[in-house]
Structure formats: C-alpha cells, structure tokens
Coordinates of C-alpha atoms in Angstrom, one line a residue:
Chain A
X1 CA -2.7 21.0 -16.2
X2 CA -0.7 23.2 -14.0
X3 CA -1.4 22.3 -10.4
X4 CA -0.2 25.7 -9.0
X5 CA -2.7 27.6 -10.7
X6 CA -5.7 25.5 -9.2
X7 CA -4.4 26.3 -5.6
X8 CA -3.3 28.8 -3.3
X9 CA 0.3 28.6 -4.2
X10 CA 2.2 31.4 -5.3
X11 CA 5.5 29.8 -6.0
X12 CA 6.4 26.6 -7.0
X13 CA 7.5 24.1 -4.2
X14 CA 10.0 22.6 -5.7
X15 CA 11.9 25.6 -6.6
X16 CA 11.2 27.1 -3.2
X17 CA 12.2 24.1 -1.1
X18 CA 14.8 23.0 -3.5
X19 CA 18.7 22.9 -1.3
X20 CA 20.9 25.0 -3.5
X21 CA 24.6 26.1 -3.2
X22 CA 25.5 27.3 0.0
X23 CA 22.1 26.2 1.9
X24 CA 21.9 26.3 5.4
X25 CA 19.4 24.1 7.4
X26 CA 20.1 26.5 10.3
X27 CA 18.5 29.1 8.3
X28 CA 14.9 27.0 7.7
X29 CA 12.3 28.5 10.2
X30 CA 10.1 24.8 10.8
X31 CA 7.2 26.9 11.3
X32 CA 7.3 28.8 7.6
X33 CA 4.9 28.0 4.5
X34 CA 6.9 29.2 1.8
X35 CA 4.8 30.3 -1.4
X36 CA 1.4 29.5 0.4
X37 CA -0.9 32.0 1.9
X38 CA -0.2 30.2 5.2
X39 CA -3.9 29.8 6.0
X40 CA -4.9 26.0 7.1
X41 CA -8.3 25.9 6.2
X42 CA -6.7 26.1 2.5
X43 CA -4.6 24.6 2.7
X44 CA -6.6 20.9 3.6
X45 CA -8.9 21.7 0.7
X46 CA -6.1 22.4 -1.5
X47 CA -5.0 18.8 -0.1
X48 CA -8.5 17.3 -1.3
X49 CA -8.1 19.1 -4.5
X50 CA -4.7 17.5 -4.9
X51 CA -6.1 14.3 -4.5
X52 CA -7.8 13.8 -7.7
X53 CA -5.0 15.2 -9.6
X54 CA -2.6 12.4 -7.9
X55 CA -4.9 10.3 -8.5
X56 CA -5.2 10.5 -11.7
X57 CA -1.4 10.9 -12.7
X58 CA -0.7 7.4 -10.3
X59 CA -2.9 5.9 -12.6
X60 CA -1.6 7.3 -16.5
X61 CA 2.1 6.2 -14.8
X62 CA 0.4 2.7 -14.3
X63 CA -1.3 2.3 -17.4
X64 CA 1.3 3.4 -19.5
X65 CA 3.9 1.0 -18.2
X66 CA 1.8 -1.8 -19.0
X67 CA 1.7 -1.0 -22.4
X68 CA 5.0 1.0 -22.9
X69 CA 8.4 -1.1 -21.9
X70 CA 11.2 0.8 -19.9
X71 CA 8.2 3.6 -18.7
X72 CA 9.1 5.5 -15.6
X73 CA 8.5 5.6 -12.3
X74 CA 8.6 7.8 -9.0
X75 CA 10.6 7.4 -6.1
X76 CA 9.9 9.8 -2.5
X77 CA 12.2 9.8 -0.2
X78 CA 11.4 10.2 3.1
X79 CA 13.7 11.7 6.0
X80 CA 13.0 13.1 9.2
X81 CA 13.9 13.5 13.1
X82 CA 11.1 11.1 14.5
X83 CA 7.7 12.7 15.1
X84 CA 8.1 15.1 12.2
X85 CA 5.6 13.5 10.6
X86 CA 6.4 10.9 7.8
X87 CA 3.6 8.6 9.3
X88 CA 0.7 11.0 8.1
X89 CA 2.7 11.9 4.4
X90 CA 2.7 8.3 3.8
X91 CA -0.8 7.8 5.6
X92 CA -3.0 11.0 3.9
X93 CA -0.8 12.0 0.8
X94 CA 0.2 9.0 -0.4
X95 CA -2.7 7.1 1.0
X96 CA -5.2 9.0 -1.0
X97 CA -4.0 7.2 -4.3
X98 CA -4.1 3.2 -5.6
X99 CA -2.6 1.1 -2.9
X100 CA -1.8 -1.4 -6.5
X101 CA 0.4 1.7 -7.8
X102 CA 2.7 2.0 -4.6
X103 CA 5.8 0.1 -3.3
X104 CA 6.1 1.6 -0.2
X105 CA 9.6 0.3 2.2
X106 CA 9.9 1.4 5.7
X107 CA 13.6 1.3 6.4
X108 CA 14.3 -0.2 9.9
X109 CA 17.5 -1.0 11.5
X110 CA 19.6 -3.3 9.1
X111 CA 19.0 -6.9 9.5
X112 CA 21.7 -9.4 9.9
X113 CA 22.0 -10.4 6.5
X114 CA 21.3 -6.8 5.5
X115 CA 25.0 -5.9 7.4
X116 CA 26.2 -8.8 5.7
X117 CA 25.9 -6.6 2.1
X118 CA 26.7 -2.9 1.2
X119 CA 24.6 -0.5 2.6
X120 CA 22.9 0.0 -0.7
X121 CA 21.9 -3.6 -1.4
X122 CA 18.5 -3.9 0.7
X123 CA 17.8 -0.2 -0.9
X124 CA 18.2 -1.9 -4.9
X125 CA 15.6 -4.3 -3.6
X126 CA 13.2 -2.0 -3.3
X127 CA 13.6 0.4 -5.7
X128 CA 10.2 0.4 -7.6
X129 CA 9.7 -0.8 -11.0
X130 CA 8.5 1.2 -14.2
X131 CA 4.7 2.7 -13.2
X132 CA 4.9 2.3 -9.6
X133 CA 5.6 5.3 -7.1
X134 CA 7.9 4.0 -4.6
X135 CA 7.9 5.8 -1.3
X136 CA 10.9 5.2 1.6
X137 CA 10.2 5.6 4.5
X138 CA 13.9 6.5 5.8
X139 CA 16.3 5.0 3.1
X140 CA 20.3 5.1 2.4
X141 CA 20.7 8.3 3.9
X142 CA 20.2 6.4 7.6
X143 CA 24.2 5.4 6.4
X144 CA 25.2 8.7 6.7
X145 CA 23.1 10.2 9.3
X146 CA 22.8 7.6 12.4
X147 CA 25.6 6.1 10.6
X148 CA 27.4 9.2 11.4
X149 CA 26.1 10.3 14.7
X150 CA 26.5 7.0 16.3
X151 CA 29.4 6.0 14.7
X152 CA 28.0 3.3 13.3
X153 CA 31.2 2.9 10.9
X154 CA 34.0 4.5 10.4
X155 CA 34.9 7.7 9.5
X156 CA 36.3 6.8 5.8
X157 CA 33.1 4.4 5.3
X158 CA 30.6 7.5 6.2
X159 CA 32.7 9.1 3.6
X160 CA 33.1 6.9 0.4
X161 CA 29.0 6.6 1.2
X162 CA 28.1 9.9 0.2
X163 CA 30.1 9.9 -3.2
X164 CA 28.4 6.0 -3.4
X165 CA 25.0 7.6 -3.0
X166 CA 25.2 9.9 -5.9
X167 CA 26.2 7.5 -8.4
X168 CA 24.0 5.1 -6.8
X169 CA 21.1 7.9 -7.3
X170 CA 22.5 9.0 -10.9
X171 CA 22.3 5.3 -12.4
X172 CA 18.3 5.5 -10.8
X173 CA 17.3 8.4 -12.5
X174 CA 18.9 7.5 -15.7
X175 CA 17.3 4.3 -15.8
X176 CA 14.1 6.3 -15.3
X177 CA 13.1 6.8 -11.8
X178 CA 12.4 10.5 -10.5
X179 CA 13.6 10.9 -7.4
X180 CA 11.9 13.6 -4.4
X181 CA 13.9 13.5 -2.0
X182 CA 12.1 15.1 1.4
X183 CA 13.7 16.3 4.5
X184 CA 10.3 17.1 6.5
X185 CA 12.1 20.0 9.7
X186 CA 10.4 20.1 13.1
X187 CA 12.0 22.4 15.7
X188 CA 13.0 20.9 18.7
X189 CA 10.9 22.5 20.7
X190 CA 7.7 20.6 18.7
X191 CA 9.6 17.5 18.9
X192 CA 9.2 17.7 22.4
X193 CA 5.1 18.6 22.3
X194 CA 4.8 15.8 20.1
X195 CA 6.4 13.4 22.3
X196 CA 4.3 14.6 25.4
X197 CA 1.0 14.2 23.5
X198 CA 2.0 10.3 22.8
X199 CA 2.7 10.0 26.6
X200 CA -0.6 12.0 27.2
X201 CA -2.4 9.7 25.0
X202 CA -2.5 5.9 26.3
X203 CA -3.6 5.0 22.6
X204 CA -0.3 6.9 21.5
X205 CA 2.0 4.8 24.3
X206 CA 2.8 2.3 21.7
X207 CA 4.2 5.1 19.0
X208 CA 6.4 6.4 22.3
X209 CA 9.8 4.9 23.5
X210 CA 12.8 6.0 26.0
X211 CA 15.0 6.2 23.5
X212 CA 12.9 8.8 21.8
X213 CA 14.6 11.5 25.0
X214 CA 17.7 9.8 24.8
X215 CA 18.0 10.6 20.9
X216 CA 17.0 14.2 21.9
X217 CA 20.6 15.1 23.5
X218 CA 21.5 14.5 20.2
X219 CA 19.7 16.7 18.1
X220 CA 22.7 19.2 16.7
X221 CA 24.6 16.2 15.7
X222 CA 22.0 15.5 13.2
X223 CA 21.3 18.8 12.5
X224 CA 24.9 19.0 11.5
X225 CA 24.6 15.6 9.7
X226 CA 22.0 16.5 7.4
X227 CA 23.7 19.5 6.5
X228 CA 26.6 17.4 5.4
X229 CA 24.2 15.5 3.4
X230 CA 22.3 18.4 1.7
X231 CA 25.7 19.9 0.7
X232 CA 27.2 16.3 -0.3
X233 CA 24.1 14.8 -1.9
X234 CA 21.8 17.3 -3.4
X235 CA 23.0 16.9 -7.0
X236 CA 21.1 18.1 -10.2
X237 CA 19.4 15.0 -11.3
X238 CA 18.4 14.0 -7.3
X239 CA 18.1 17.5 -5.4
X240 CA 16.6 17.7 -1.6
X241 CA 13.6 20.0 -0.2
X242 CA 13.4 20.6 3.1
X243 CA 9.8 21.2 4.0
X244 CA 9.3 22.8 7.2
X245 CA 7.1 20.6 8.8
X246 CA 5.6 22.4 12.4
X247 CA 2.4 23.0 10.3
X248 CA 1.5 19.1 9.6
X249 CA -1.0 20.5 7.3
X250 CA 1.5 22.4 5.1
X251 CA 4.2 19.8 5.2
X252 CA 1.5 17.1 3.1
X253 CA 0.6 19.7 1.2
X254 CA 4.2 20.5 0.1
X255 CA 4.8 17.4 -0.2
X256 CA 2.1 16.4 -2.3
X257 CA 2.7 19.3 -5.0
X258 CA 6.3 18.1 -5.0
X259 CA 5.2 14.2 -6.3
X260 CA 2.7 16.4 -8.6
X261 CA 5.4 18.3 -10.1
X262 CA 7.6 15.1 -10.7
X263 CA 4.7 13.2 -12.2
X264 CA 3.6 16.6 -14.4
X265 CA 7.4 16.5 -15.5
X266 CA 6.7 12.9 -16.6
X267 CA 3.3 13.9 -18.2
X268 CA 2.2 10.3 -18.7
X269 CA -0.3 9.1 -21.2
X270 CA -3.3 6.8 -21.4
X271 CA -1.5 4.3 -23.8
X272 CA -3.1 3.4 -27.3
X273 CA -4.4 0.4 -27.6
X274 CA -2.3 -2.5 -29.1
X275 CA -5.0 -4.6 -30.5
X276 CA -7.7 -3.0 -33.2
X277 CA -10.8 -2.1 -30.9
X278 CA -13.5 -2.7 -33.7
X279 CA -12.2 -5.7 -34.3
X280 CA -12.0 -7.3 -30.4
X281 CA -15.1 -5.5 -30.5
X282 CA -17.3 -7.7 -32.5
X283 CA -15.5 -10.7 -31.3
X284 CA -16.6 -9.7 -27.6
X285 CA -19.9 -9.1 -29.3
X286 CA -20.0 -13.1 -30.4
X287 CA -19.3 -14.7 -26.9
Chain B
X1 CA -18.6 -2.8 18.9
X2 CA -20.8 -4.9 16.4
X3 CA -20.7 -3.5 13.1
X4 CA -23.8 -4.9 11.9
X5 CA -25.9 -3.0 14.2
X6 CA -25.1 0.1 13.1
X7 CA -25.2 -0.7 9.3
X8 CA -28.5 -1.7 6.9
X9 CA -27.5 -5.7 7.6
X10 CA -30.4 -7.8 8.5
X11 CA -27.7 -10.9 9.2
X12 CA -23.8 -11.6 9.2
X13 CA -22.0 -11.8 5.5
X14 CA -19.9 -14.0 7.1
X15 CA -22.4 -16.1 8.1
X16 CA -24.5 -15.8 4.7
X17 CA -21.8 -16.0 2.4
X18 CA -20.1 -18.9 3.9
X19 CA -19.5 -21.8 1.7
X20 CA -20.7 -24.8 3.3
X21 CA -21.4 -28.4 2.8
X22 CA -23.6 -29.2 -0.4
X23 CA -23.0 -25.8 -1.6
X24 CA -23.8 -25.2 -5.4
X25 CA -21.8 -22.0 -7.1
X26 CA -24.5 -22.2 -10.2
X27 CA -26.9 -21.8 -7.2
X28 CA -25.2 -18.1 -6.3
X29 CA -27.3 -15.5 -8.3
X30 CA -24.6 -12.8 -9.2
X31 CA -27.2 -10.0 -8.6
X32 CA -28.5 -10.6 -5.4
X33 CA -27.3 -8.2 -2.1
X34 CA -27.6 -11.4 0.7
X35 CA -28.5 -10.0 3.7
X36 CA -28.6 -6.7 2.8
X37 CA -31.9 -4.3 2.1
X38 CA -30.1 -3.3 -1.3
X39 CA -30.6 -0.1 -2.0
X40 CA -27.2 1.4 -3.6
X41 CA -27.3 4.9 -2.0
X42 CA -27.3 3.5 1.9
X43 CA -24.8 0.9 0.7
X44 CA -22.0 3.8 -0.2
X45 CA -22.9 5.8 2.8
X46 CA -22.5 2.7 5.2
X47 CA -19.6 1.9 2.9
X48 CA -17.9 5.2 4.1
X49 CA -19.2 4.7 7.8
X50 CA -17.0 1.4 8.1
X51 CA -13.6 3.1 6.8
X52 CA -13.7 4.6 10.1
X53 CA -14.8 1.3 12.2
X54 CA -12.1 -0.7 9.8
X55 CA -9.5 2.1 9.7
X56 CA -9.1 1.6 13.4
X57 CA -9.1 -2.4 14.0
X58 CA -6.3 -2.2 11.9
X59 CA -4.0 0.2 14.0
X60 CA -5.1 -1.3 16.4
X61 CA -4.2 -4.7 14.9
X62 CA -0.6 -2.9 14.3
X63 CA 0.1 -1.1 17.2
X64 CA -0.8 -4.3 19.4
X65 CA 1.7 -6.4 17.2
X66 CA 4.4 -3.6 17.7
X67 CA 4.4 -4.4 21.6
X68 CA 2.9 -8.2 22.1
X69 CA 5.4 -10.8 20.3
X70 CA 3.4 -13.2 18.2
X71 CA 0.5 -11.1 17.7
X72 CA -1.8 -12.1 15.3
X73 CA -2.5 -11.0 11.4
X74 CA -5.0 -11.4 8.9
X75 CA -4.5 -12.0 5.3
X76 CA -7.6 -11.5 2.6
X77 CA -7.4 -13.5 -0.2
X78 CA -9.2 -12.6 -3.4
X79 CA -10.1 -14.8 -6.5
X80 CA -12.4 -14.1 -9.2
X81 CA -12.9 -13.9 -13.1
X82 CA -12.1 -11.1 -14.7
X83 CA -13.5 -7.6 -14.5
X84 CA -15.2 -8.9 -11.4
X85 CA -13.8 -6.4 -9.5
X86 CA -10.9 -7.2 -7.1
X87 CA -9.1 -3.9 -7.9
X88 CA -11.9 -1.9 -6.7
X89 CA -11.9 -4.2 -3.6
X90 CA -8.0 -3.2 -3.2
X91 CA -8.6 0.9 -4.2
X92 CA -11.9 1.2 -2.0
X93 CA -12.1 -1.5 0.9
X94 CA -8.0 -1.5 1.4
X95 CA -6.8 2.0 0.1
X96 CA -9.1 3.3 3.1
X97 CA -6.7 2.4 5.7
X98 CA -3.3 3.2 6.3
X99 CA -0.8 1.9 3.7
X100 CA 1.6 1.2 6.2
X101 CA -0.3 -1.4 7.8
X102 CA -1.0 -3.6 4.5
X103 CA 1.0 -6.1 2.8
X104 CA -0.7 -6.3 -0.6
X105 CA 1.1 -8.5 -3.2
X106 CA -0.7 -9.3 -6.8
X107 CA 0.4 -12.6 -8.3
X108 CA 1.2 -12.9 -11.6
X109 CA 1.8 -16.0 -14.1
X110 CA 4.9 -17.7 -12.3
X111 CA 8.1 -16.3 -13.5
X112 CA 11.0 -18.7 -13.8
X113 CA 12.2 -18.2 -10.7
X114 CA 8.9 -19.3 -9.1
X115 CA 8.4 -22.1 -11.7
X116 CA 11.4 -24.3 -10.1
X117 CA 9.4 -24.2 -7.0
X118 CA 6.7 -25.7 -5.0
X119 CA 3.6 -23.6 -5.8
X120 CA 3.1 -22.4 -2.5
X121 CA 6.6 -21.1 -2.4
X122 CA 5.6 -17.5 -3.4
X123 CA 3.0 -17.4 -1.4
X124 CA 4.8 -18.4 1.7
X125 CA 6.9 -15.4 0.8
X126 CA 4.3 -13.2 0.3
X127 CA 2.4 -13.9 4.1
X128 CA 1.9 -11.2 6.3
X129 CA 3.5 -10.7 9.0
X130 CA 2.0 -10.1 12.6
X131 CA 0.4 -6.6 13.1
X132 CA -0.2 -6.6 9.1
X133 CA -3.5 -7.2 7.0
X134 CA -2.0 -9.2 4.1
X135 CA -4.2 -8.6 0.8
X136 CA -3.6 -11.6 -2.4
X137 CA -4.6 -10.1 -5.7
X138 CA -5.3 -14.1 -7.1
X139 CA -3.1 -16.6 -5.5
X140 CA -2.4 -20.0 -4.7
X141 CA -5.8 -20.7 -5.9
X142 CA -4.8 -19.7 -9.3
X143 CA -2.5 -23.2 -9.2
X144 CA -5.9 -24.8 -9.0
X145 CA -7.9 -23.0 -11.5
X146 CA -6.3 -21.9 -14.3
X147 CA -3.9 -24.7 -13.8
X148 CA -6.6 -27.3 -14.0
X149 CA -8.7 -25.4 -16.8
X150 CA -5.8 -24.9 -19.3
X151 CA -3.8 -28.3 -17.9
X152 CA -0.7 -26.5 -16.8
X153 CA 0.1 -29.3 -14.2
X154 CA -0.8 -33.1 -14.5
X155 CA -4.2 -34.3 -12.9
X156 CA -2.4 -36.0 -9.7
X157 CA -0.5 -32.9 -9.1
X158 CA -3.6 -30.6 -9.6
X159 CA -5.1 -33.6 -7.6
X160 CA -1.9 -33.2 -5.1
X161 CA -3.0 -29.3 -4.4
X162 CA -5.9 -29.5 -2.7
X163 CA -4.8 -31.2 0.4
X164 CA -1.3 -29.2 0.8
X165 CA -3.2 -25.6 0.5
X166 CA -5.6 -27.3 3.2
X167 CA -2.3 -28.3 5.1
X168 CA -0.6 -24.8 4.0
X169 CA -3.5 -22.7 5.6
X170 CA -3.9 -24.9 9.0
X171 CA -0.2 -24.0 9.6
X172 CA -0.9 -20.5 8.5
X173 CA -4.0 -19.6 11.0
X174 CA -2.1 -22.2 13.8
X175 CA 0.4 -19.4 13.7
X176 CA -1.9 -16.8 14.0
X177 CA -3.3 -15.1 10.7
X178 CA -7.1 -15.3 10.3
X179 CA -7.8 -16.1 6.5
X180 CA -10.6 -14.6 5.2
X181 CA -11.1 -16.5 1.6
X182 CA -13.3 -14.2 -1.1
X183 CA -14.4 -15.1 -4.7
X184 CA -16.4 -12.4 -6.1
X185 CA -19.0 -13.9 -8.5
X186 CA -20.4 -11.8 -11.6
X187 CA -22.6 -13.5 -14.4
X188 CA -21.1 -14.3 -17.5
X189 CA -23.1 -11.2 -19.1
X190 CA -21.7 -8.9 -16.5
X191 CA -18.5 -9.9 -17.6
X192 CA -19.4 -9.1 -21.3
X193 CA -21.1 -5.5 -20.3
X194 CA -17.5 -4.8 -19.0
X195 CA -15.3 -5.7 -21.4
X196 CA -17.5 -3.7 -23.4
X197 CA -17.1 -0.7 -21.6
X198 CA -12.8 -1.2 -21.5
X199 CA -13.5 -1.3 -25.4
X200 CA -15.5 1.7 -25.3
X201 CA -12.9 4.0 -23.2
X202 CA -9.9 4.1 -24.7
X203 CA -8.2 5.3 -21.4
X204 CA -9.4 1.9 -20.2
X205 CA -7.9 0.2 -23.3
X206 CA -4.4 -0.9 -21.5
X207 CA -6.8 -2.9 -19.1
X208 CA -8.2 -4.8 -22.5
X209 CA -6.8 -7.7 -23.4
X210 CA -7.8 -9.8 -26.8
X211 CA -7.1 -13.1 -24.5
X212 CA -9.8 -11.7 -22.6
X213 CA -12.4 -12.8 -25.2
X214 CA -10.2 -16.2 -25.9
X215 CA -10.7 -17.2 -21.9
X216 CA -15.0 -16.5 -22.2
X217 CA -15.0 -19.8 -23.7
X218 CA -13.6 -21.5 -20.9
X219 CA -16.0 -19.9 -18.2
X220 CA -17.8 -23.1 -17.8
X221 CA -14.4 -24.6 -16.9
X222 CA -13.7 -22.4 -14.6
X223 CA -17.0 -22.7 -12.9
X224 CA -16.3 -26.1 -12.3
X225 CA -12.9 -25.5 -11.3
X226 CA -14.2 -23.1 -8.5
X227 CA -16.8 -25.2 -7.6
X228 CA -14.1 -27.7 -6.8
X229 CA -11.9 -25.1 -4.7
X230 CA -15.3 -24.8 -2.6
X231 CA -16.2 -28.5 -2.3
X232 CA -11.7 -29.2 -1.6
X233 CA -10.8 -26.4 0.8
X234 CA -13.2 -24.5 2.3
X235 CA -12.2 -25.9 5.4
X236 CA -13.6 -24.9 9.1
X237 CA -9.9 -23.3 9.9
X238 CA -10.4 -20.9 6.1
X239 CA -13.4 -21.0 4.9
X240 CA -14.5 -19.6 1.6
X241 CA -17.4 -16.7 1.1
X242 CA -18.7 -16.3 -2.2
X243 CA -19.6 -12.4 -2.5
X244 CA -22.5 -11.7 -5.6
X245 CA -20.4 -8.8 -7.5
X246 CA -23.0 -7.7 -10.2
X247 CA -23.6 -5.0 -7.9
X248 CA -20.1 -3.6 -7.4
X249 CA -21.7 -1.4 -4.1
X250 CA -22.2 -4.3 -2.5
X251 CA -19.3 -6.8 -2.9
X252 CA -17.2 -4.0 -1.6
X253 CA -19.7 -3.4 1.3
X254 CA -19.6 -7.3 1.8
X255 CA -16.0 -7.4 1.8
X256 CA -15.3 -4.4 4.3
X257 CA -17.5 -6.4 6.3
X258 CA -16.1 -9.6 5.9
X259 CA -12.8 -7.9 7.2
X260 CA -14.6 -6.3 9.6
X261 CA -15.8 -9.1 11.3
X262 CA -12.3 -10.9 11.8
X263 CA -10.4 -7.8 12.9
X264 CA -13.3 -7.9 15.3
X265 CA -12.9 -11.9 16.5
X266 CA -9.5 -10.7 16.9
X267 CA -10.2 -7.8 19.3
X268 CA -7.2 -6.3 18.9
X269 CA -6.0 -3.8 22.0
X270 CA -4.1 -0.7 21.9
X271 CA -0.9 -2.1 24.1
X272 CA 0.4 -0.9 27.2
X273 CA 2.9 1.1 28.4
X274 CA 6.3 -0.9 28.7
X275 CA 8.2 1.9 30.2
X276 CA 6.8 4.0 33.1
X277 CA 4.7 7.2 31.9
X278 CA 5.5 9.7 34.9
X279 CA 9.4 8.8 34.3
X280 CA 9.1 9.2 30.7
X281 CA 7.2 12.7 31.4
X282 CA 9.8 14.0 33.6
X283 CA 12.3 12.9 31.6
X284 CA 11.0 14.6 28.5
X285 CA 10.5 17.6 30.4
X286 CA 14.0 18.1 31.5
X287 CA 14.8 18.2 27.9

C-alpha cells in the first residue's frame, strides 16, 4: 500500500517538506504545492481518497495495541501564525478518522499551576499512549517562539529549552511515538485576508480579536524565531515540514500524506487472536 | 429550526424514548424504530442530513462559550451491553462534528488510583466544560451495574449510589450542562449474531473477548440492574431514553436526534462582537 501511487503526488511529502541543513524559511513561497500537480479539484478528492486509507491505519494502530503491549503511537504537531489554518487540519484531516483513536491537546496559555512546573510537564501529560494518534494543537515549541518574541523568560531559559526539547523529543520516539512535526506558512499578506473575512463575517467575530493586529507588527520576530527552531530542533528522529499553507486545500492534503507516511512506516497489523476461535466459538454457540 | 420537520419522524425521540414512571425495560422490543417510518435507506440519508444541522449547534454551542462566561454544555452519556453499539454512536453521531469541540472520555475498570476514591471522582474529572459536548463511553452507571451484578461494592453502598448520582447530576445541569442519558438496547440474540461475527473476522478478533461469553450468563442480571437505574435515576433534571439498537441505522439516527434536540433547547447564538468592527477594519488595514 503505497499512498503516493494512488494520488497525484509526484514526490513524497515528507522528503519534500522535510527542514534539512541550511534551510531557510525565507526561502518557502506559502503559495507552492511542492510534488502535486497544483490543481485543487484533485487535490480534495485525493483528500477523500486519503480518508479511507487513515482510516483504516487509525484503526490497525488501535487494535494492535490492545493486543500487543508497548505498540506505538503517532504524535502531530501542530504550529502556525494564527489563521494558517490548524483549525481545519485538526477539523477535516484528523476529523475524518475515529474520534476513540485520537488524544487531541490544544495548547493555551500556561495555567498557573502549569508556570509552577517545567515547561515540558503539561506537554508529558498529554503525550498519547500506545495506539492513539495524538495531535497538538501548539505544543512546547510556544516556549521558544512567544517565549522568545515576548520575552517571556530569559535569554539563557529560551536557550537550555531548545537542547531540553530534543532530548525531551528523543526519549518520545524511543519509547515509541512518531513524531510529525508541522509548521503550516501563510504569507503575511493572507494573514491579513483571513483576518478581514472574520471581521466581514459576524458568525466569524468570535474567531477574531485585537490582539490578532497587534501580533501582526510582529511577524519577522517569529519568522526569525522559527527559523531558530527549525535549525535547533529538526533532529533525525523528530524532523520538521513546513507546509506552505496559502492553498488550505493543499496544506490538509500535505498534511494528511505526512501522518500516512508515519503510520505506513509503522505498518500495523490486525493482531492474532489470543484465545482459540473454534473453541470460543462453540461456547458462544451454547449461550 | 425543528429538526423533526425536515426528517422521516412522525414524533419527538426525546419524547418517545423517555423513561418514565412504570416503565418496563422487558417491555422495550430491541427491533422496533419508535417514531420512525423505518425504512433503513431514508434513515442513513436523514442520518447525513443532521451532521450538517448538528455540526453547527455545536460551534455554535462553542463559539457562544468562547465569548459569554458560564455558558452552557451538554454531556451524552452512553450505557449499554456489549456489542450494542456505542462505538459506532462515537465514530458516526460524534466523529461528524468537529473534534475540537468534544470531550470524549471512555471509562474503564477503575485503576488504583480511582479505586481510593469516591466513585464519582473520575467522572467529576472527566465533565465537560462550557462550550464542549462531553461524550461518556460507560460511566458512573457502570458503579451501579456491574457493581451490583458481580457484587463489587456491598448492598448499602450500591444502595448509597443511587441517590448521590441523582444528587451529582442536579449539581451538574444546576451548573449548566444538559445531560442527555442513552442505553441502547439489543436482544440477547443480537448480542450472540455479533459476537459471532467478531469470531468470524479475524481483523475483528482484538475486539473478542472469551469473558464475553462468561458475562451472557448474567444478562438477566443486568436487565434487572438497568431496570433499576431507570426506576432510581431517571429523574426530571436527567432523564433516561432507552434507544432499540437491533437496527444499528436507527439508534444512531435516534441518538443524533436526541442531541439534536438539547443543543436545540439550548439555542445556542453565534456571540457578538466585543471590540468595535469598523476600528478593528481600519486597524487591520493599516497593516
């Protein structure tokens, strides 16, 4: 089962979006659909296609860890300038699939008692468990990105955190997790169409607020952030992709064939039966 | 916006299904479709034609919540024997709304942890929060009915139960979450045909287990145990709906509507503005 060869794909996205060595998000064009055809009407029944094919991987992960102890799991994370888009990854890629096979965080500012632990504690909590396909929606990387650009800590915290992350990230994927880690890239001048169509749109007002413009002026500070964080963080066993993400419709595509490729990696299996099926059987038969 | 009118209902599940005084569970034939003309094919289609209708109550329900303080929730609750078909409730009623907006916790046997609790400790834990729909794969009810049939608590604690779930869910919808209580009710044969059909597939194998077979003996047990639940708590704050689930079509169409009909009480309203939209505009504009 090779997804790729079922679609209109003519490279694989994780190798095309994959942040190498000397990786510039300056050099990403938001409005590019690398290794697809670039035509839309594709690309959503390639979407649809993709469905059934999630679907049915979600549910061999599933049923394999309830059978198999340690089995692994899937972890997406999710990062983005707001309006990029993580809403509708979470809402029509990872929606299409078992809501029983997801554990799926939305990352807000830190709580209280969350500022009372390392930055990484409320992240462990939610880290999903073997079968499950975790999705974050923002994660640890918030430490290093408003973290940074707002100062949020100091200098030499922002610092140790990136080093923190890796190990953090290496002890997740050896204990069996895969991690996708997304950066979906607007351009700011969709940012700013996206923001007038919520103002436009009094059943959008409640997705809209000031500090949306405010956060604006400070666009190259995260663009200059997350490069720090691609060229800290993307590490062999937890690399980043950075879908462009002006096309919504090629963004959840992308993103889609990237959790296919991780769960194809994983290739899980139905798992045998632990009980002797002739034998239950006849004693079903009985009752 | 009254769903029934636009659907094959001849009269209100909510209404129909409603457990009520003098109520008799051996009197609920597992086959029937109450209140609907029951033919499968126009269930599915008007199946699909609610996703839309429930799809958006509930961001409505969440955007409302994101704006008002103290806005309301609602939390479905879902008991049954086994193979009746609560994860097909979950997958097709739930999974077609956004993920973001549901809280959906399956309880287990108690771990440790749990065990040095109150019962109602997990639960408490697990409640929705306002904006959410909050989904319970079994529940508290499970310290009712599996602890009475198999005696996992002493009779005046079992006894003990009733009254603080009653008490437990008056504080719960005082506070604002509208519980919508759902056993869905196969035949004892039904049950058999599909623990057949687990034993026939082996990639449905990992949901077989031989306790399975062991806990057919008790269904009369439970039976009574449920009829209990009905005649204890099915109060006029949380009542209970007993949802014929022979026919698989229509316990989720029953279900959807059932959820339906309280996001509807509800009337949830896209919020209003808190900031001023020209400002916002120009503001944006000048960006």
């Amino acid at each position: 089962m090779t997804a790729k060869s079922q679609k209109g794909w003519d490279g694989e996205p994780g190798e095309l979006l994959r942040v190498r060595e000397g990786f510039r998000l300056s050099d990403v064009d938001p409005d590019a659909t690398p290794g697809y055809d670039g035509r839309k009407k594709h690309g959503q029944a390639d979407l649809e296609a993709g469905e059934a094919q999630f679907d049915e991987l979600q549910e061999r992960l599933y049923a394999q860890s309830r059978v198999v102890p340690g089995s692994p799991s899937v972890l997406l994370v999710l990062q983005a300038m707001d309006t990029a888009g993580k809403g509708g990854i979470v809402r029509h890629v990872i929606g299409a699939t078992d809501p029983q096979g997801i554990r799926l965080t939305a990352f807000k500012k830190p709580t209280p008692e969350e500022l009372q632990h390392d930055f990484l504690w409320r992240i462990e909590r939610a880290l999903p468990g073997p079968g499950y396909i975790g999705v974050f929606d923002r994660s640890h990387y918030e430490d290093v990105l408003i973290g940074r650009v707002r100062a949020l800590a100091p200098p030499e915290e922002i610092e140790r955190r990136y080093d923190a992350i890796n190990d953090f990230e290496k002890r997740v994927t050896d204990a069996g997790t895969r991690i996708v880690k997304v950066m979906l890239h607007i351009s700011y001048e969709e940012q700013k169409t996206r923001l007038m169509e919520r103002l436009e749109r009094p059943e959008k007002h409640w997705k809209y607020n000031p500090g949306d413009v405010d956060e604006r002026e400070l666009w190259p500070a995260y663009m200059d952030a997350y490069q720090t964080v691609f060229e800290r963080t993307s590490t062999a066993h937890a690399p980043w992709h950075v879908v462009p993400a002006n096309a919504k419709w090629y963004a959840r595509l992308a993103v889609q064939e990237l959790l296919l490729e991780a769960l194809e990696a994983i290739d899980p299996q139905w798992p045998a039966a632990d009980f002797d099926v002739e034998t239950e059987k006849a004693r079903l038969a009985a009752t």
